[in-house]
Coordinates of C-alpha atoms and ligand atoms in Angstrom, one line a residue:
M13 CA -0.1 -0.2 0.0
E14 CA 1.2 4.0 -0.7
P15 CA 2.3 5.6 2.5
Q16 CA -0.5 6.8 4.4
N17 CA -1.0 11.2 3.1
I18 CA -3.5 13.2 6.4
F19 CA -4.9 14.7 3.6
K20 CA -6.4 12.2 1.3
K21 CA -9.9 10.3 2.1
K22 CA -9.8 7.3 2.4
F23 CA -11.5 4.6 0.9
F24 CA -12.3 0.9 2.1
I25 CA -13.2 -1.7 -1.3
E26 CA -15.6 -5.4 0.3
T27 CA -15.8 -7.6 -2.3
Y28 CA -19.0 -10.6 -2.2
G29 CA -18.6 -12.8 -6.0
C30 CA -17.5 -13.6 -8.8
Q31 CA -13.7 -13.7 -9.5
M32 CA -15.1 -10.5 -12.2
N33 CA -16.3 -8.8 -8.8
F34 CA -13.2 -8.7 -8.1
S35 CA -11.7 -7.8 -11.3
D36 CA -14.2 -4.5 -10.5
S37 CA -13.0 -3.4 -7.2
E38 CA -9.3 -3.3 -8.8
I39 CA -11.4 -1.2 -11.1
V40 CA -12.5 0.9 -8.6
A41 CA -9.8 1.2 -6.9
S42 CA -7.5 2.7 -9.3
I43 CA -9.6 5.4 -10.2
L44 CA -10.2 6.4 -6.4
T45 CA -6.3 6.4 -5.8
E46 CA -6.1 8.7 -9.8
N47 CA -8.3 11.0 -7.7
S48 CA -6.2 11.9 -4.4
Y49 CA -8.0 9.3 -2.9
Q50 CA -6.0 6.2 -0.9
S51 CA -7.0 3.3 0.2
T52 CA -7.7 1.1 3.6
D53 CA -7.8 -1.7 4.6
N54 CA -9.9 -1.6 7.9
Y55 CA -13.3 -0.2 7.4
K56 CA -13.4 1.5 10.9
D57 CA -10.6 3.5 9.5
A58 CA -12.0 5.0 5.6
D59 CA -14.5 7.8 5.1
F60 CA -16.1 6.1 2.4
I61 CA -16.9 2.2 2.6
F62 CA -17.8 0.7 -0.8
I63 CA -19.1 -3.5 -1.1
N64 CA -19.1 -4.9 -4.1
T65 CA -22.3 -6.4 -4.2
C66 CA -23.0 -9.7 -6.2
S67 CA -27.6 -11.0 -7.3
I68 CA -26.5 -14.5 -8.5
R69 CA -28.4 -16.1 -5.7
D70 CA -30.6 -14.7 -3.1
N71 CA -28.0 -16.0 -0.3
A72 CA -25.8 -13.9 -1.5
E73 CA -27.7 -10.9 -1.2
Q74 CA -28.4 -11.9 2.0
R75 CA -24.6 -12.2 2.8
V76 CA -24.9 -8.4 1.7
R77 CA -27.7 -7.6 3.8
N78 CA -25.7 -9.3 6.6
R79 CA -22.8 -7.4 6.3
L80 CA -24.4 -4.2 6.2
Q81 CA -25.7 -4.1 9.1
E82 CA -22.3 -4.3 10.2
Y83 CA -21.0 -0.8 8.0
K84 CA -24.3 0.9 9.3
S85 CA -23.4 0.5 12.9
Q86 CA -19.4 2.6 11.7
K87 CA -21.9 5.0 10.5
K88 CA -23.6 5.3 13.7
R89 CA -20.2 5.4 15.2
N90 CA -18.6 7.8 12.8
P91 CA -21.8 9.5 11.1
T92 CA -18.9 11.1 8.7
V93 CA -18.1 8.2 6.9
K94 CA -20.6 7.0 4.0
I95 CA -21.7 4.5 2.0
G96 CA -21.8 3.1 -0.9
V97 CA -23.6 -0.6 -2.5
L98 CA -21.2 -1.2 -6.3
G99 CA -22.3 -4.2 -8.7
C100 CA -24.6 -6.5 -9.8
M101 CA -27.4 -5.7 -6.4
A102 CA -27.3 -2.0 -6.6
E103 CA -27.8 -2.6 -10.8
R104 CA -30.9 -4.6 -9.8
L105 CA -32.1 -2.9 -7.0
K106 CA -31.4 0.9 -8.0
E107 CA -33.3 3.6 -6.1
K108 CA -35.0 0.3 -3.7
L109 CA -31.9 -0.2 -2.4
L110 CA -31.4 3.2 -0.9
E111 CA -34.9 3.1 0.8
E112 CA -34.9 -0.5 2.2
E113 CA -31.3 0.6 3.9
N114 CA -32.0 4.7 4.5
F115 CA -28.0 5.0 5.8
I116 CA -27.3 3.7 2.0
D117 CA -25.4 7.1 0.7
L118 CA -24.4 5.8 -3.3
I119 CA -25.5 3.4 -5.4
I120 CA -23.2 2.7 -8.3
G121 CA -24.0 -0.5 -10.8
P122 CA -21.0 -2.1 -13.3
D123 CA -21.4 0.4 -16.7
A124 CA -20.8 4.2 -14.2
Y125 CA -17.2 3.3 -11.9
R126 CA -16.0 5.8 -13.8
D127 CA -18.4 8.3 -12.6
L128 CA -17.9 7.8 -8.7
P129 CA -15.5 10.6 -7.8
L130 CA -17.5 12.8 -8.8
L131 CA -20.5 11.6 -7.5
I132 CA -18.4 10.9 -3.6
A133 CA -17.1 15.1 -4.0
D134 CA -20.5 16.8 -5.2
L135 CA -22.5 14.6 -1.9
E136 CA -24.0 16.9 0.5
P137 CA -24.8 15.9 3.7
G138 CA -27.9 13.8 3.4
Q139 CA -28.6 13.2 -0.2
K140 CA -27.9 10.5 -1.9
G141 CA -25.7 9.4 -5.2
I142 CA -27.0 7.2 -7.5
N143 CA -25.8 5.5 -11.4
V144 CA -26.4 2.9 -12.6
L145 CA -26.5 3.7 -16.6
L146 CA -25.3 0.5 -18.3
S147 CA -23.7 0.8 -21.5
N148 CA -23.1 -1.2 -24.7
E149 CA -19.1 0.2 -24.7
E150 CA -17.9 0.6 -21.8
T151 CA -14.8 -2.4 -20.4
Y152 CA -12.3 -0.3 -18.5
S153 CA -9.7 -0.8 -21.0
D154 CA -7.5 2.2 -19.8
I155 CA -7.2 1.7 -16.7
N156 CA -4.6 0.1 -14.5
P157 CA -5.9 -1.6 -12.5
V158 CA -4.9 -1.5 -8.1
R159 CA -4.6 -4.4 -7.2
L160 CA -5.3 -6.2 -4.1
N161 CA -4.9 -8.0 -1.6
S162 CA -2.8 -8.9 -3.9
N163 CA 0.2 -11.7 -3.5
G164 CA 2.5 -10.5 -6.1
I165 CA 1.5 -13.8 -8.3
N166 CA -1.9 -14.0 -9.2
A167 CA -3.4 -11.4 -11.1
F168 CA -7.3 -11.4 -12.9
I169 CA -7.2 -9.7 -16.4
S170 CA -11.0 -8.4 -17.6
I171 CA -11.4 -9.1 -21.1
M172 CA -14.6 -8.4 -22.2
R173 CA -18.1 -7.7 -20.0
G174 CA -21.6 -8.3 -19.6
C175 CA -23.5 -11.3 -21.1
E176 CA -26.2 -12.1 -23.2
N177 CA -26.7 -15.7 -23.2
F178 CA -29.6 -15.4 -21.1
C179 CA -30.0 -18.1 -19.5
T180 CA -33.4 -19.0 -18.5
Y181 CA -32.4 -18.8 -14.2
C182 CA -29.3 -16.1 -14.9
V183 CA -29.3 -12.4 -13.2
V184 CA -26.9 -11.6 -15.0
P185 CA -27.8 -9.6 -18.3
F186 CA -30.2 -7.5 -16.5
T187 CA -26.9 -6.7 -14.3
R188 CA -24.1 -6.3 -16.2
G189 CA -26.1 -5.4 -19.7
K190 CA -24.8 -6.4 -23.3
E191 CA -22.1 -8.0 -23.9
R192 CA -18.8 -6.7 -25.0
S193 CA -14.7 -7.1 -26.0
R194 CA -12.6 -5.0 -24.6
N195 CA -9.3 -3.8 -27.1
P196 CA -7.3 -6.7 -27.2
E197 CA -3.5 -4.5 -27.3
S198 CA -4.8 -2.6 -23.9
I199 CA -4.6 -7.0 -22.8
I200 CA -1.7 -7.7 -23.7
N201 CA 0.0 -4.8 -22.7
E202 CA -1.5 -5.6 -19.0
A203 CA -0.5 -8.6 -18.8
K204 CA 2.7 -7.8 -20.4
D205 CA 3.2 -6.0 -17.6
L206 CA 2.2 -7.6 -14.5
F207 CA 4.8 -10.8 -15.6
E208 CA 7.5 -7.0 -15.7
K209 CA 5.9 -7.0 -12.3
G210 CA 6.7 -9.7 -11.7
F211 CA 3.2 -12.1 -11.4
R212 CA 3.9 -15.4 -13.1
E213 CA -0.1 -15.8 -14.1
V214 CA -3.1 -14.4 -15.3
T215 CA -6.7 -15.0 -15.2
L216 CA -8.9 -14.0 -18.7
L217 CA -11.9 -12.7 -17.4
G218 CA -15.6 -12.7 -19.1
Q219 CA -19.5 -14.2 -19.1
N220 CA -18.6 -16.1 -21.6
V221 CA -14.6 -15.8 -22.9
N222 CA -15.9 -18.5 -26.6
S223 CA -17.2 -14.7 -28.2
Y224 CA -14.2 -12.9 -27.3
A225 CA -14.6 -10.8 -30.6
W226 CA -12.9 -7.9 -32.2
N227 CA -12.1 -6.1 -35.1
E228 CA -9.5 -4.6 -36.8
G229 CA -10.2 -3.6 -40.3
E230 CA -10.4 -6.9 -42.1
T231 CA -9.6 -9.0 -39.3
I232 CA -11.6 -10.0 -36.6
F233 CA -9.2 -11.1 -33.6
N234 CA -11.2 -14.2 -31.4
F235 CA -10.5 -15.6 -27.8
S236 CA -8.1 -18.3 -29.8
I237 CA -6.4 -15.6 -31.3
L238 CA -6.0 -13.9 -28.0
I239 CA -4.7 -16.5 -26.0
E240 CA -1.9 -17.6 -28.2
K241 CA -0.6 -14.1 -28.2
I242 CA -0.4 -13.5 -24.5
A243 CA 1.0 -17.3 -23.4
Q244 CA 3.9 -15.8 -26.1
I245 CA 5.0 -12.8 -24.0
D246 CA 6.7 -15.3 -21.4
P247 CA 7.0 -19.5 -21.2
K248 CA 7.0 -18.1 -17.4
L249 CA 3.3 -16.2 -17.3
R250 CA 0.6 -18.7 -16.7
V251 CA -2.6 -18.5 -18.7
R252 CA -5.7 -18.9 -17.1
Y253 CA -9.3 -18.0 -18.4
A254 CA -12.9 -18.2 -17.6
T255 CA -15.5 -19.0 -18.1
S256 CA -16.5 -21.2 -21.1
H257 CA -19.8 -22.1 -23.1
P258 CA -20.9 -25.4 -24.1
K259 CA -22.0 -23.9 -26.2
D260 CA -19.6 -21.6 -28.3
M261 CA -16.2 -24.2 -27.4
S262 CA -14.0 -24.4 -30.2
D263 CA -11.3 -27.3 -31.1
E264 CA -9.3 -24.4 -32.8
L265 CA -9.1 -23.5 -29.0
L266 CA -8.1 -26.9 -27.8
H267 CA -5.6 -27.0 -30.3
I268 CA -3.8 -23.8 -28.9
I269 CA -4.1 -25.4 -26.1
A270 CA -2.6 -27.8 -26.5
K271 CA 0.3 -26.3 -28.1
Y272 CA 2.0 -23.7 -25.0
N273 CA 2.5 -25.3 -21.4
N274 CA 1.9 -22.4 -20.4
L275 CA -1.7 -22.0 -21.1
C276 CA -2.7 -23.6 -18.6
K277 CA -4.9 -27.4 -18.5
T278 CA -7.6 -26.9 -16.8
I279 CA -11.2 -26.1 -18.4
H280 CA -14.0 -24.8 -17.0
L281 CA -16.9 -26.1 -18.4
P282 CA -20.4 -25.2 -17.0
V283 CA -22.7 -28.0 -17.3
Q284 CA -25.8 -26.7 -14.8
S285 CA -27.8 -29.8 -15.7
G286 CA -26.9 -33.7 -17.1
S287 CA -30.5 -34.2 -18.5
S288 CA -31.5 -32.5 -22.1
N289 CA -35.0 -31.4 -21.5
I290 CA -34.0 -28.9 -18.4
L291 CA -30.4 -27.4 -20.2
K292 CA -33.8 -26.8 -23.0
K293 CA -36.4 -25.2 -19.5
M294 CA -32.7 -23.2 -19.2
N295 CA -31.8 -21.8 -22.7
R296 CA -28.8 -23.3 -23.0
K297 CA -28.3 -24.0 -26.7
Y298 CA -26.8 -27.3 -25.7
T299 CA -27.5 -30.9 -25.1
R300 CA -27.2 -33.4 -22.8
E301 CA -24.7 -35.1 -25.9
D302 CA -23.0 -31.9 -27.4
Y303 CA -22.2 -31.5 -23.7
L304 CA -20.5 -35.0 -23.6
N305 CA -19.1 -34.4 -27.9
R306 CA -17.7 -31.5 -26.3
I307 CA -16.0 -33.6 -23.3
K308 CA -15.0 -35.4 -26.1
S309 CA -12.5 -33.5 -27.8
I310 CA -11.0 -32.7 -25.2
R311 CA -10.1 -35.9 -23.9
N312 CA -9.3 -35.9 -27.2
I313 CA -7.0 -33.1 -27.8
L314 CA -6.1 -32.5 -24.1
P315 CA -5.3 -35.9 -23.2
N316 CA -4.6 -34.2 -19.2
C317 CA -6.7 -31.4 -19.2
A318 CA -8.9 -31.3 -15.4
I319 CA -12.0 -30.6 -16.1
S320 CA -14.8 -28.6 -13.4
T321 CA -18.4 -27.7 -13.6
D322 CA -20.7 -25.9 -11.8
I323 CA -24.1 -27.6 -11.9
I324 CA -28.1 -26.2 -10.9
S325 CA -30.3 -29.0 -9.1
G326 CA -33.2 -28.5 -8.3
F327 CA -34.0 -25.9 -11.4
C328 CA -38.4 -25.9 -12.0
G329 CA -40.1 -29.1 -12.9
E330 CA -37.1 -31.2 -12.7
T331 CA -37.8 -34.8 -12.7
E332 CA -36.1 -37.8 -10.4
E333 CA -34.9 -38.9 -14.1
D334 CA -34.2 -35.8 -14.9
H335 CA -31.9 -35.1 -11.8
Q336 CA -30.2 -39.2 -12.1
E337 CA -28.9 -37.5 -15.6
T338 CA -27.3 -35.4 -13.8
I339 CA -25.5 -37.8 -11.2
S340 CA -24.8 -39.8 -14.5
L341 CA -23.5 -37.0 -16.6
M342 CA -21.2 -36.5 -13.2
K343 CA -20.1 -39.6 -13.9
E344 CA -19.4 -39.9 -16.8
V345 CA -17.4 -36.9 -18.2
G346 CA -15.2 -37.6 -13.9
F347 CA -14.8 -34.2 -13.0
D348 CA -12.2 -32.9 -11.1
Y349 CA -14.2 -30.7 -9.9
A350 CA -17.2 -28.5 -9.3
F351 CA -19.8 -25.3 -7.3
M352 CA -22.9 -27.0 -6.5
F353 CA -25.5 -24.8 -5.9
K354 CA -29.5 -24.9 -5.0
Y355 CA -31.8 -23.2 -7.9
S356 CA -32.8 -20.0 -6.3
E357 CA -34.6 -18.1 -8.6
R358 CA -34.3 -15.2 -8.7
P359 CA -37.3 -11.5 -10.0
D360 CA -37.6 -10.8 -13.1
T361 CA -35.2 -12.8 -14.9
L362 CA -36.9 -15.6 -17.5
A363 CA -37.8 -18.9 -15.3
A364 CA -39.0 -16.2 -13.5
K365 CA -41.8 -15.3 -15.1
K366 CA -42.6 -18.7 -17.5
Y367 CA -42.0 -20.9 -15.1
P368 CA -43.3 -22.4 -10.8
D369 CA -40.0 -22.8 -9.2
D370 CA -41.9 -25.9 -7.9
I371 CA -39.0 -28.0 -6.5
P372 CA -39.5 -28.3 -2.4
E373 CA -37.1 -27.1 -0.6
E374 CA -35.7 -31.3 1.3
I375 CA -36.0 -32.0 -2.2
K376 CA -33.2 -29.4 -3.3
N377 CA -31.2 -30.3 0.2
K378 CA -31.3 -33.9 -1.1
R379 CA -30.5 -33.7 -4.4
L380 CA -28.2 -31.6 -3.6
Q381 CA -26.6 -33.7 -1.1
E382 CA -26.6 -37.0 -3.3
I383 CA -23.9 -34.3 -6.1
I384 CA -21.7 -33.2 -3.8
D385 CA -21.2 -36.6 -2.4
L386 CA -20.6 -38.3 -5.9
Q387 CA -18.5 -35.0 -6.2
Q388 CA -16.2 -35.5 -3.0
E389 CA -16.0 -38.9 -4.4
L390 CA -15.2 -38.3 -8.2
S391 CA -12.8 -35.3 -6.6
H392 CA -10.3 -37.9 -4.7
Q393 CA -10.5 -40.0 -6.9
S394 CA -9.4 -37.9 -10.0
N395 CA -6.4 -37.2 -7.1
L396 CA -5.2 -40.3 -6.1
K397 CA -4.4 -41.1 -9.7
D398 CA -1.4 -38.1 -9.2
L399 CA 0.0 -40.4 -7.2
N400 CA 3.6 -41.1 -8.2
K401 CA 4.0 -39.1 -10.6
T402 CA 5.6 -35.4 -11.2
T403 CA 3.5 -32.0 -11.2
E404 CA 5.3 -29.0 -11.5
V405 CA 3.4 -26.3 -9.9
L406 CA 3.7 -22.4 -9.4
V407 CA 4.7 -21.1 -5.5
E408 CA 2.9 -19.1 -4.5
G409 CA 2.5 -18.6 -1.0
F410 CA 3.1 -20.3 1.9
S411 CA 1.3 -23.7 3.4
K412 CA -1.6 -22.9 5.9
R413 CA -1.0 -25.0 8.1
S414 CA 2.8 -24.8 7.8
K415 CA 5.9 -22.2 7.7
E416 CA 8.1 -25.5 6.4
H417 CA 6.2 -26.0 3.9
L418 CA 5.1 -23.8 0.8
T419 CA 1.6 -24.5 -1.8
G420 CA 0.7 -23.4 -5.0
R421 CA -1.1 -24.5 -7.4
N422 CA -0.7 -27.5 -10.5
S423 CA -1.6 -26.6 -14.2
Q424 CA -4.7 -29.2 -13.6
N425 CA -5.2 -26.0 -10.7
K426 CA -5.2 -28.7 -8.2
V427 CA -3.4 -27.3 -5.2
V428 CA -0.2 -29.1 -4.1
I429 CA 2.2 -28.8 -0.6
F430 CA 5.4 -29.6 -0.1
P431 CA 8.6 -28.7 2.0
K432 CA 9.9 -25.5 0.8
E433 CA 13.6 -26.1 1.1
N434 CA 15.0 -23.2 -1.2
F435 CA 12.3 -22.5 -3.3
Q436 CA 11.0 -19.1 -3.3
I437 CA 7.4 -17.0 -3.9
G438 CA 6.8 -17.6 -8.2
E439 CA 9.7 -19.9 -8.4
Y440 CA 7.7 -23.5 -11.0
A441 CA 8.7 -26.8 -8.2
I442 CA 8.3 -30.3 -10.1
V443 CA 7.0 -32.2 -6.9
L444 CA 7.0 -35.8 -6.8
I445 CA 2.9 -37.3 -5.5
K446 CA 2.7 -39.0 -2.3
E447 CA -0.5 -38.0 -0.9
C448 CA -3.9 -36.8 -1.3
S449 CA -7.0 -36.4 -0.2
S450 CA -10.7 -34.8 -2.1
A451 CA -8.8 -30.8 -2.0
T452 CA -5.5 -31.5 -1.9
L453 CA -1.9 -33.4 -3.3
K454 CA 0.4 -33.8 -1.2
G455 CA 4.2 -34.7 -2.4
I456 CA 8.3 -34.0 -2.2
T457 CA 10.5 -31.8 -4.0
S458 CA 11.9 -33.9 -6.7
H459 CA 15.8 -33.3 -7.6
Ligands
5AD9 N1 -29.7 -20.3 -8.9 C1 -28.8 -21.1 -8.6 N2 -26.6 -21.0 -9.0 C2 -27.5 -20.1 -9.8 N3 -26.3 -19.4 -10.9 C3 -26.7 -19.1 -11.5 N4 -28.0 -18.0 -12.0 C4 -27.7 -19.6 -10.7 C5 -29.4 -19.6 -9.8 N5 -30.5 -18.3 -10.1 C6 -24.9 -20.2 -10.5 C7 -24.6 -21.3 -11.9 C8 -23.3 -20.7 -13.2 C9 -22.2 -20.2 -11.4 C10 -22.2 -19.2 -11.5 O1 -23.9 -20.0 -10.9 O2 -24.4 -22.9 -12.0 O3 -23.1 -21.0 -14.0
SF4_10 FE1 -20.4 -12.0 -10.3 FE2 -23.3 -12.5 -11.8 FE3 -22.3 -12.9 -8.6 FE4 -22.6 -10.3 -10.4 S1 -24.0 -11.7 -9.8 S2 -21.0 -10.6 -8.8 S3 -22.2 -11.3 -12.4 S4 -21.8 -13.7 -10.1

């Protein structure tokens, strides 16, 4: 952090939700520091408290509301403090949030962060500020993010914004607006700059990176071209990305990933359900067979690639047979990792308008538990396959349990713990795996 300057007002940002939101908070921090504000990591010292929010499920919003109560108490202790809500909840609820939580001073949607300095400078006592305009162009491409809570090794780079897939369950197209891609030159420069500063892994972020597109005269820059350019910056810079949509993940991209050792062999490919009926109601635009075909391509072109997914259980009208299709698909693919959720109806989405949320809570819970139990077993099986093999690990820090051990991840995004010896953070270590649980691998370095 910068040296403290007693004349500068301080801001604190807390982030909920996805990686994209963490990346947005870094953009906000950059806009504010460029405008003579200073960041603090203790909200009790802050003149402005910002909370960057998520609306994806009701429980994500409830977590934010609980946290806001803590900030309300802080405002009682120090009435000059201003509280701002950023991100998806700001966009979804707009003025309504100011009515419901009247201690909030500012509401700023994801495309309006450039307006923050003006909004906060103009805030008179008792007044509120709001900007929730969505944009068709904003990509914050010229903003050099301030890296928050950084380990100096891993960084996010936002390559596009918005989403137009309109999966029926999802609030994101409404909170983040139209899909737009960021200028590739600014992305490549950001990645180069990070590498020069010592970062060794970048994660390229977008709701659907496979539809990245930038027209430069006659030529179209697609995601495969972009990721190849970033891979070529330096073999020691690892590249990850999130998230792919199964409907448009191309073999061209898989071949590029195969070509470069520093393009990580991990693909996050959210399936959501194993039943074609449910996928249709979700408007996912692929069937179970289409999805399994994509998996076949991954296995053919990238035999050592880890595959992770997102699964929603208990979507509208989901029968026991539909659920069993999800279970059988999980077994057939053998996912290495999964994020698993219970369907949460979001107001104003297409599903909320069209289909009743008719699966009883106990059944949603029971199906979700079955999915979680199966995934734990699959993750364990996946890790067992790594025993007695060597793997390349990017060292990211000390193990939580012991200062004598380091932790990092391999190309397949698995967490690996091994003895420190002479390794430094940011270096690559070759580790021979000797033990595993469903969550981590443990090993020794080979010389
Ligand atoms: N209910 C439950 N899970 C959801 N997701 C998105 N919307 C909902 C919802 N309404 C999940 C999807 C998505 C991940 C980011 O969150 O699985 O891929
Ligand atoms: Fe991210 Fe979606 Fe949550 Fe918005 S609603 S923060 S886009 S996960």
